[in-house]
mmCIF file of C-alpha atoms in Angstrom:
data_model
loop_
_atom_site.group_PDB
_atom_site.id
_atom_site.type_symbol
_atom_site.label_atom_id
_atom_site.label_comp_id
_atom_site.label_asym_id
_atom_site.label_seq_id
_atom_site.Cartn_x
_atom_site.Cartn_y
_atom_site.Cartn_z
ATOM 1 C CA ALA A 1 -112.970 136.787 0.227
ATOM 2 C CA GLN A 2 -114.131 140.450 1.121
ATOM 3 C CA ARG A 3 -116.484 142.525 0.100
ATOM 4 C CA VAL A 4 -117.954 145.555 -0.409
ATOM 5 C CA THR A 5 -122.173 146.726 -0.796
ATOM 6 C CA GLN A 6 -123.094 149.727 -1.942
ATOM 7 C CA PRO A 7 -127.074 148.970 -2.509
ATOM 8 C CA GLU A 8 -128.374 152.228 -3.760
ATOM 9 C CA LYS A 9 -127.218 153.340 -7.426
ATOM 10 C CA LEU A 10 -128.630 156.544 -7.074
ATOM 11 C CA LEU A 11 -130.002 158.549 -4.065
ATOM 12 C CA SER A 12 -131.752 161.930 -4.675
ATOM 13 C CA VAL A 13 -132.585 164.310 -1.768
ATOM 14 C CA PHE A 14 -133.460 167.684 -1.607
ATOM 15 C CA LYS A 15 -131.163 170.320 -0.598
ATOM 16 C CA GLY A 16 -131.584 171.208 3.444
ATOM 17 C CA ALA A 17 -132.537 167.180 3.871
ATOM 18 C CA PRO A 18 -130.634 164.450 5.163
ATOM 19 C CA VAL A 19 -128.698 162.082 3.755
ATOM 20 C CA GLU A 20 -127.518 158.337 4.771
ATOM 21 C CA LEU A 21 -125.624 156.373 1.684
ATOM 22 C CA LYS A 22 -125.692 152.656 2.765
ATOM 23 C CA CYS A 23 -122.427 150.611 2.992
ATOM 24 C CA ASN A 24 -122.198 147.078 4.151
ATOM 25 C CA TYR A 25 -119.042 144.774 4.218
ATOM 26 C CA SER A 26 -118.422 141.118 4.210
ATOM 27 C CA TYR A 27 -114.641 140.172 5.911
ATOM 28 C CA SER A 28 -113.509 137.881 8.428
ATOM 29 C CA GLY A 29 -110.717 139.679 10.148
ATOM 30 C CA SER A 30 -110.896 143.515 11.324
ATOM 31 C CA PRO A 31 -111.235 146.061 8.592
ATOM 32 C CA GLU A 32 -110.448 149.405 7.939
ATOM 33 C CA LEU A 33 -113.211 151.098 6.532
ATOM 34 C CA PHE A 34 -113.212 154.512 4.269
ATOM 35 C CA TRP A 35 -115.816 156.814 2.275
ATOM 36 C CA TYR A 36 -114.062 158.504 -1.012
ATOM 37 C CA VAL A 37 -116.139 160.811 -3.087
ATOM 38 C CA GLN A 38 -115.468 162.214 -6.749
ATOM 39 C CA TYR A 39 -117.166 165.117 -7.733
ATOM 40 C CA SER A 40 -117.743 166.119 -11.410
ATOM 41 C CA ARG A 41 -114.646 166.122 -13.391
ATOM 42 C CA GLN A 42 -112.559 165.609 -10.439
ATOM 43 C CA ARG A 43 -110.361 162.918 -9.020
ATOM 44 C CA LEU A 44 -111.225 160.433 -6.539
ATOM 45 C CA GLN A 45 -110.475 161.900 -3.205
ATOM 46 C CA LEU A 46 -110.719 160.601 0.261
ATOM 47 C CA LEU A 47 -113.624 161.711 2.481
ATOM 48 C CA LEU A 48 -113.269 160.376 5.247
ATOM 49 C CA ARG A 49 -112.299 157.128 7.286
ATOM 50 C CA HIS A 50 -113.507 154.984 10.377
ATOM 51 C CA ILE A 51 -110.414 155.196 12.977
ATOM 52 C CA SER A 52 -109.815 158.973 12.407
ATOM 53 C CA ARG A 53 -113.569 159.557 13.687
ATOM 54 C CA GLU A 54 -113.821 163.102 12.286
ATOM 55 C CA SER A 55 -116.514 165.083 10.367
ATOM 56 C CA ILE A 56 -115.699 166.098 6.961
ATOM 57 C CA LYS A 57 -118.021 168.839 5.275
ATOM 58 C CA GLY A 58 -120.506 167.695 7.803
ATOM 59 C CA PHE A 59 -120.396 164.266 6.885
ATOM 60 C CA THR A 60 -119.734 161.579 9.509
ATOM 61 C CA ALA A 61 -119.604 157.828 9.351
ATOM 62 C CA ASP A 62 -120.073 154.711 12.436
ATOM 63 C CA LEU A 63 -118.404 151.584 11.834
ATOM 64 C CA ASN A 64 -121.121 149.126 13.263
ATOM 65 C CA LYS A 65 -119.202 145.989 13.489
ATOM 66 C CA GLY A 66 -122.068 144.045 14.551
ATOM 67 C CA GLU A 67 -124.284 145.006 11.251
ATOM 68 C CA THR A 68 -120.647 145.034 9.276
ATOM 69 C CA SER A 69 -122.021 148.503 8.264
ATOM 70 C CA PHE A 70 -119.852 151.870 7.671
ATOM 71 C CA HIS A 71 -122.907 154.100 6.480
ATOM 72 C CA LEU A 72 -122.405 157.878 5.675
ATOM 73 C CA LYS A 73 -124.652 160.784 6.951
ATOM 74 C CA LYS A 74 -125.151 164.324 6.538
ATOM 75 C CA PRO A 75 -127.728 165.995 8.441
ATOM 76 C CA PHE A 76 -128.664 167.929 5.958
ATOM 77 C CA ALA A 77 -127.716 168.432 2.143
ATOM 78 C CA GLN A 78 -125.951 170.771 0.400
ATOM 79 C CA GLU A 79 -126.023 171.056 -3.600
ATOM 80 C CA GLU A 80 -122.232 170.847 -3.604
ATOM 81 C CA ASP A 81 -122.483 167.553 -2.018
ATOM 82 C CA SER A 82 -124.014 166.252 -5.639
ATOM 83 C CA ALA A 83 -121.196 163.447 -6.224
ATOM 84 C CA MET A 84 -120.354 159.983 -6.678
ATOM 85 C CA TYR A 85 -119.851 158.172 -3.106
ATOM 86 C CA TYR A 86 -117.328 154.968 -2.728
ATOM 87 C CA CYS A 87 -117.452 152.992 0.617
ATOM 88 C CA ALA A 88 -113.582 151.384 0.649
ATOM 89 C CA LEU A 89 -112.381 148.500 2.930
ATOM 90 C CA LEU A 90 -108.577 147.626 3.893
ATOM 91 C CA MET A 91 -108.060 144.782 5.098
ATOM 92 C CA ASP A 92 -105.803 144.098 8.029
ATOM 93 C CA THR A 93 -103.457 140.932 6.666
ATOM 94 C CA GLY A 94 -102.371 140.286 3.011
ATOM 95 C CA ARG A 95 -103.167 142.603 -0.075
ATOM 96 C CA ARG A 96 -102.734 146.463 1.027
ATOM 97 C CA ALA A 97 -105.256 147.291 -1.855
ATOM 98 C CA LEU A 98 -108.788 148.969 -1.456
ATOM 99 C CA THR A 99 -111.669 146.800 -2.119
ATOM 100 C CA PHE A 100 -114.466 149.310 -3.787
ATOM 101 C CA GLY A 101 -118.426 149.267 -3.545
ATOM 102 C CA SER A 102 -120.012 149.716 -6.527
ATOM 103 C CA GLY A 103 -120.642 153.385 -5.597
ATOM 104 C CA THR A 104 -123.690 155.726 -5.079
ATOM 105 C CA ARG A 105 -124.371 158.932 -6.978
ATOM 106 C CA LEU A 106 -125.736 161.580 -4.891
ATOM 107 C CA GLN A 107 -128.044 164.125 -6.639
ATOM 108 C CA VAL A 108 -128.826 167.316 -4.119
ATOM 109 C CA GLN A 109 -131.778 169.126 -5.917
ATOM 110 C CA PRO A 110 -132.273 172.771 -5.192
ATOM 111 C CA SER B 1 -100.211 163.843 0.260
ATOM 112 C CA ALA B 2 -98.463 162.718 -2.781
ATOM 113 C CA VAL B 3 -99.596 163.981 -6.147
ATOM 114 C CA ILE B 4 -100.125 162.055 -9.041
ATOM 115 C CA SER B 5 -98.906 162.902 -12.728
ATOM 116 C CA GLN B 6 -100.970 160.307 -14.628
ATOM 117 C CA LYS B 7 -100.605 160.271 -19.082
ATOM 118 C CA PRO B 8 -102.386 160.297 -21.163
ATOM 119 C CA SER B 9 -105.898 161.552 -19.679
ATOM 120 C CA ARG B 10 -107.530 159.814 -22.801
ATOM 121 C CA ASP B 11 -106.476 158.431 -25.620
ATOM 122 C CA ILE B 12 -108.885 156.374 -28.575
ATOM 123 C CA CYS B 13 -107.203 153.547 -30.315
ATOM 124 C CA GLN B 14 -107.150 151.390 -32.694
ATOM 125 C CA ARG B 15 -108.262 147.691 -31.740
ATOM 126 C CA GLY B 16 -105.296 145.348 -31.699
ATOM 127 C CA THR B 17 -102.612 148.170 -30.810
ATOM 128 C CA SER B 18 -101.334 148.760 -26.979
ATOM 129 C CA LEU B 19 -101.427 151.985 -24.968
ATOM 130 C CA THR B 20 -98.758 152.551 -22.397
ATOM 131 C CA ILE B 21 -100.307 154.543 -19.004
ATOM 132 C CA GLN B 22 -97.653 156.356 -17.120
ATOM 133 C CA CYS B 23 -97.692 157.348 -13.345
ATOM 134 C CA GLN B 24 -95.438 159.580 -12.062
ATOM 135 C CA VAL B 25 -95.383 160.525 -7.946
ATOM 136 C CA ASP B 26 -94.104 163.439 -7.042
ATOM 137 C CA SER B 27 -92.598 161.669 -3.935
ATOM 138 C CA GLN B 28 -91.223 158.101 -2.843
ATOM 139 C CA VAL B 29 -94.030 155.863 -2.050
ATOM 140 C CA THR B 30 -94.036 152.392 -0.918
ATOM 141 C CA MET B 31 -97.543 151.238 -2.659
ATOM 142 C CA MET B 32 -98.523 151.552 -6.118
ATOM 143 C CA PHE B 33 -101.725 150.072 -7.520
ATOM 144 C CA TRP B 34 -103.748 150.110 -11.133
ATOM 145 C CA TYR B 35 -107.231 149.856 -11.143
ATOM 146 C CA ARG B 36 -109.360 149.362 -13.796
ATOM 147 C CA GLN B 37 -113.316 151.390 -13.778
ATOM 148 C CA GLN B 38 -115.397 150.288 -16.610
ATOM 149 C CA PRO B 39 -118.603 152.479 -17.788
ATOM 150 C CA GLY B 40 -121.030 152.414 -14.945
ATOM 151 C CA GLN B 41 -118.925 150.087 -12.216
ATOM 152 C CA SER B 42 -116.837 150.287 -9.472
ATOM 153 C CA LEU B 43 -113.074 150.195 -9.241
ATOM 154 C CA THR B 44 -111.315 146.824 -9.864
ATOM 155 C CA LEU B 45 -108.046 146.075 -8.769
ATOM 156 C CA ILE B 46 -105.423 144.893 -11.552
ATOM 157 C CA ALA B 47 -101.862 144.634 -9.935
ATOM 158 C CA THR B 48 -99.662 145.982 -7.269
ATOM 159 C CA ALA B 49 -96.879 147.511 -8.860
ATOM 160 C CA ASN B 50 -93.682 146.170 -6.984
ATOM 161 C CA GLN B 51 -90.941 148.126 -6.970
ATOM 162 C CA GLY B 52 -87.547 146.016 -8.382
ATOM 163 C CA SER B 53 -89.786 142.758 -9.157
ATOM 164 C CA GLU B 54 -92.821 141.781 -11.246
ATOM 165 C CA ALA B 55 -96.304 143.254 -10.401
ATOM 166 C CA THR B 56 -99.049 141.234 -8.513
ATOM 167 C CA TYR B 57 -101.999 140.314 -10.401
ATOM 168 C CA GLU B 58 -105.431 139.699 -9.377
ATOM 169 C CA SER B 59 -107.651 136.959 -10.379
ATOM 170 C CA GLY B 60 -108.539 137.832 -14.271
ATOM 171 C CA PHE B 61 -106.285 140.081 -15.228
ATOM 172 C CA VAL B 62 -102.670 138.802 -16.741
ATOM 173 C CA ILE B 63 -99.264 140.237 -17.157
ATOM 174 C CA ASP B 64 -99.630 139.338 -21.021
ATOM 175 C CA LYS B 65 -102.334 141.890 -21.279
ATOM 176 C CA PHE B 66 -101.084 143.810 -18.545
ATOM 177 C CA PRO B 67 -97.749 144.366 -18.346
ATOM 178 C CA ILE B 68 -96.534 146.401 -15.241
ATOM 179 C CA SER B 69 -93.161 148.412 -14.530
ATOM 180 C CA ARG B 70 -91.925 149.845 -11.835
ATOM 181 C CA PRO B 71 -88.365 150.766 -11.728
ATOM 182 C CA ASN B 72 -88.616 152.987 -8.985
ATOM 183 C CA LEU B 73 -90.246 154.599 -5.766
ATOM 184 C CA THR B 74 -91.951 157.305 -8.155
ATOM 185 C CA PHE B 75 -92.871 155.664 -11.024
ATOM 186 C CA SER B 76 -95.160 152.669 -13.111
ATOM 187 C CA THR B 77 -96.235 152.206 -16.485
ATOM 188 C CA LEU B 78 -99.405 149.850 -17.101
ATOM 189 C CA THR B 79 -99.654 148.649 -20.693
ATOM 190 C CA VAL B 80 -102.871 147.580 -21.942
ATOM 191 C CA SER B 81 -101.874 145.029 -24.752
ATOM 192 C CA ASN B 82 -103.378 143.603 -28.262
ATOM 193 C CA MET B 83 -106.422 145.826 -27.536
ATOM 194 C CA SER B 84 -110.274 145.137 -27.988
ATOM 195 C CA PRO B 85 -113.269 147.189 -27.205
ATOM 196 C CA GLU B 86 -113.810 145.380 -24.170
ATOM 197 C CA ASP B 87 -110.640 147.253 -22.490
ATOM 198 C CA SER B 88 -112.474 150.372 -23.037
ATOM 199 C CA SER B 89 -112.371 152.226 -19.355
ATOM 200 C CA ILE B 90 -110.850 154.417 -16.955
ATOM 201 C CA TYR B 91 -107.521 153.400 -15.894
ATOM 202 C CA LEU B 92 -106.394 154.590 -12.075
ATOM 203 C CA CYS B 93 -103.281 154.777 -10.344
ATOM 204 C CA SER B 94 -102.853 154.629 -6.914
ATOM 205 C CA VAL B 95 -100.281 155.481 -4.299
ATOM 206 C CA GLY B 96 -99.795 155.108 -0.908
ATOM 207 C CA MET B 97 -97.138 154.387 2.384
ATOM 208 C CA GLY B 98 -96.977 150.742 3.410
ATOM 209 C CA GLY B 99 -97.772 149.826 7.139
ATOM 210 C CA ASN B 100 -99.883 152.599 8.985
ATOM 211 C CA LEU B 101 -101.871 154.404 6.727
ATOM 212 C CA PRO B 102 -101.284 158.580 6.898
ATOM 213 C CA ALA B 103 -104.580 160.605 7.456
ATOM 214 C CA TYR B 104 -105.217 161.388 3.835
ATOM 215 C CA GLY B 105 -105.184 157.229 3.264
ATOM 216 C CA TYR B 106 -104.404 156.255 -0.572
ATOM 217 C CA THR B 107 -104.020 158.870 -3.606
ATOM 218 C CA PHE B 108 -105.473 158.415 -6.843
ATOM 219 C CA GLY B 109 -104.575 159.883 -10.348
ATOM 220 C CA SER B 110 -107.098 161.814 -12.687
ATOM 221 C CA GLY B 111 -107.359 158.580 -14.569
ATOM 222 C CA THR B 112 -106.958 157.437 -18.287
ATOM 223 C CA ARG B 113 -110.257 157.253 -20.138
ATOM 224 C CA LEU B 114 -109.447 154.558 -23.034
ATOM 225 C CA THR B 115 -111.680 154.276 -25.726
ATOM 226 C CA VAL B 116 -111.190 151.011 -28.130
ATOM 227 C CA VAL B 117 -112.478 151.147 -31.468
#
């Protein structure tokens, strides 16, 4: 069965520091990976997906199939980046719903 | 992307009662899902709502407890039946298109925060 692991429940950094939110997955097929973000009192929204290879709000994520990882990175954290971040996986066959990791809360301190 | 209206946004219910949550989408979508997010935990898929047929439930979720309707491509309901305090959670509707996902992926409703007392 597929699984998404986010090992850190909370990541606290200072403004301007680099950020890396870790995500590892297990799945035997070719998954699509996503990062979703939930700001305070807002709904869950897509941040980025690996196939688009875009940088959104300064965040990037590279799919590493060898290490089965999809870590989210930003070189300089901003206070407005404080939010809950979820890594999610979509299988290439079968069920078309997302499988989510447990989430990491990012706190960016001034 | 699709815009979802989910109602109610929150409710406090007595144990043993039932609550029906509505998910209305402003455009036709092929995929509709219901998730549960228990306090401090991640999103867990309850079921896929299928238009015109019975929902497909995930392991640990049954139709008698979580009956789902999907009469058309823009609307679905989830009922939480015979509630107990353990059902206190946020319930989320999610929609998307089948086949290759568009750039915006799946869209989520704002959630229904349910407290059972």
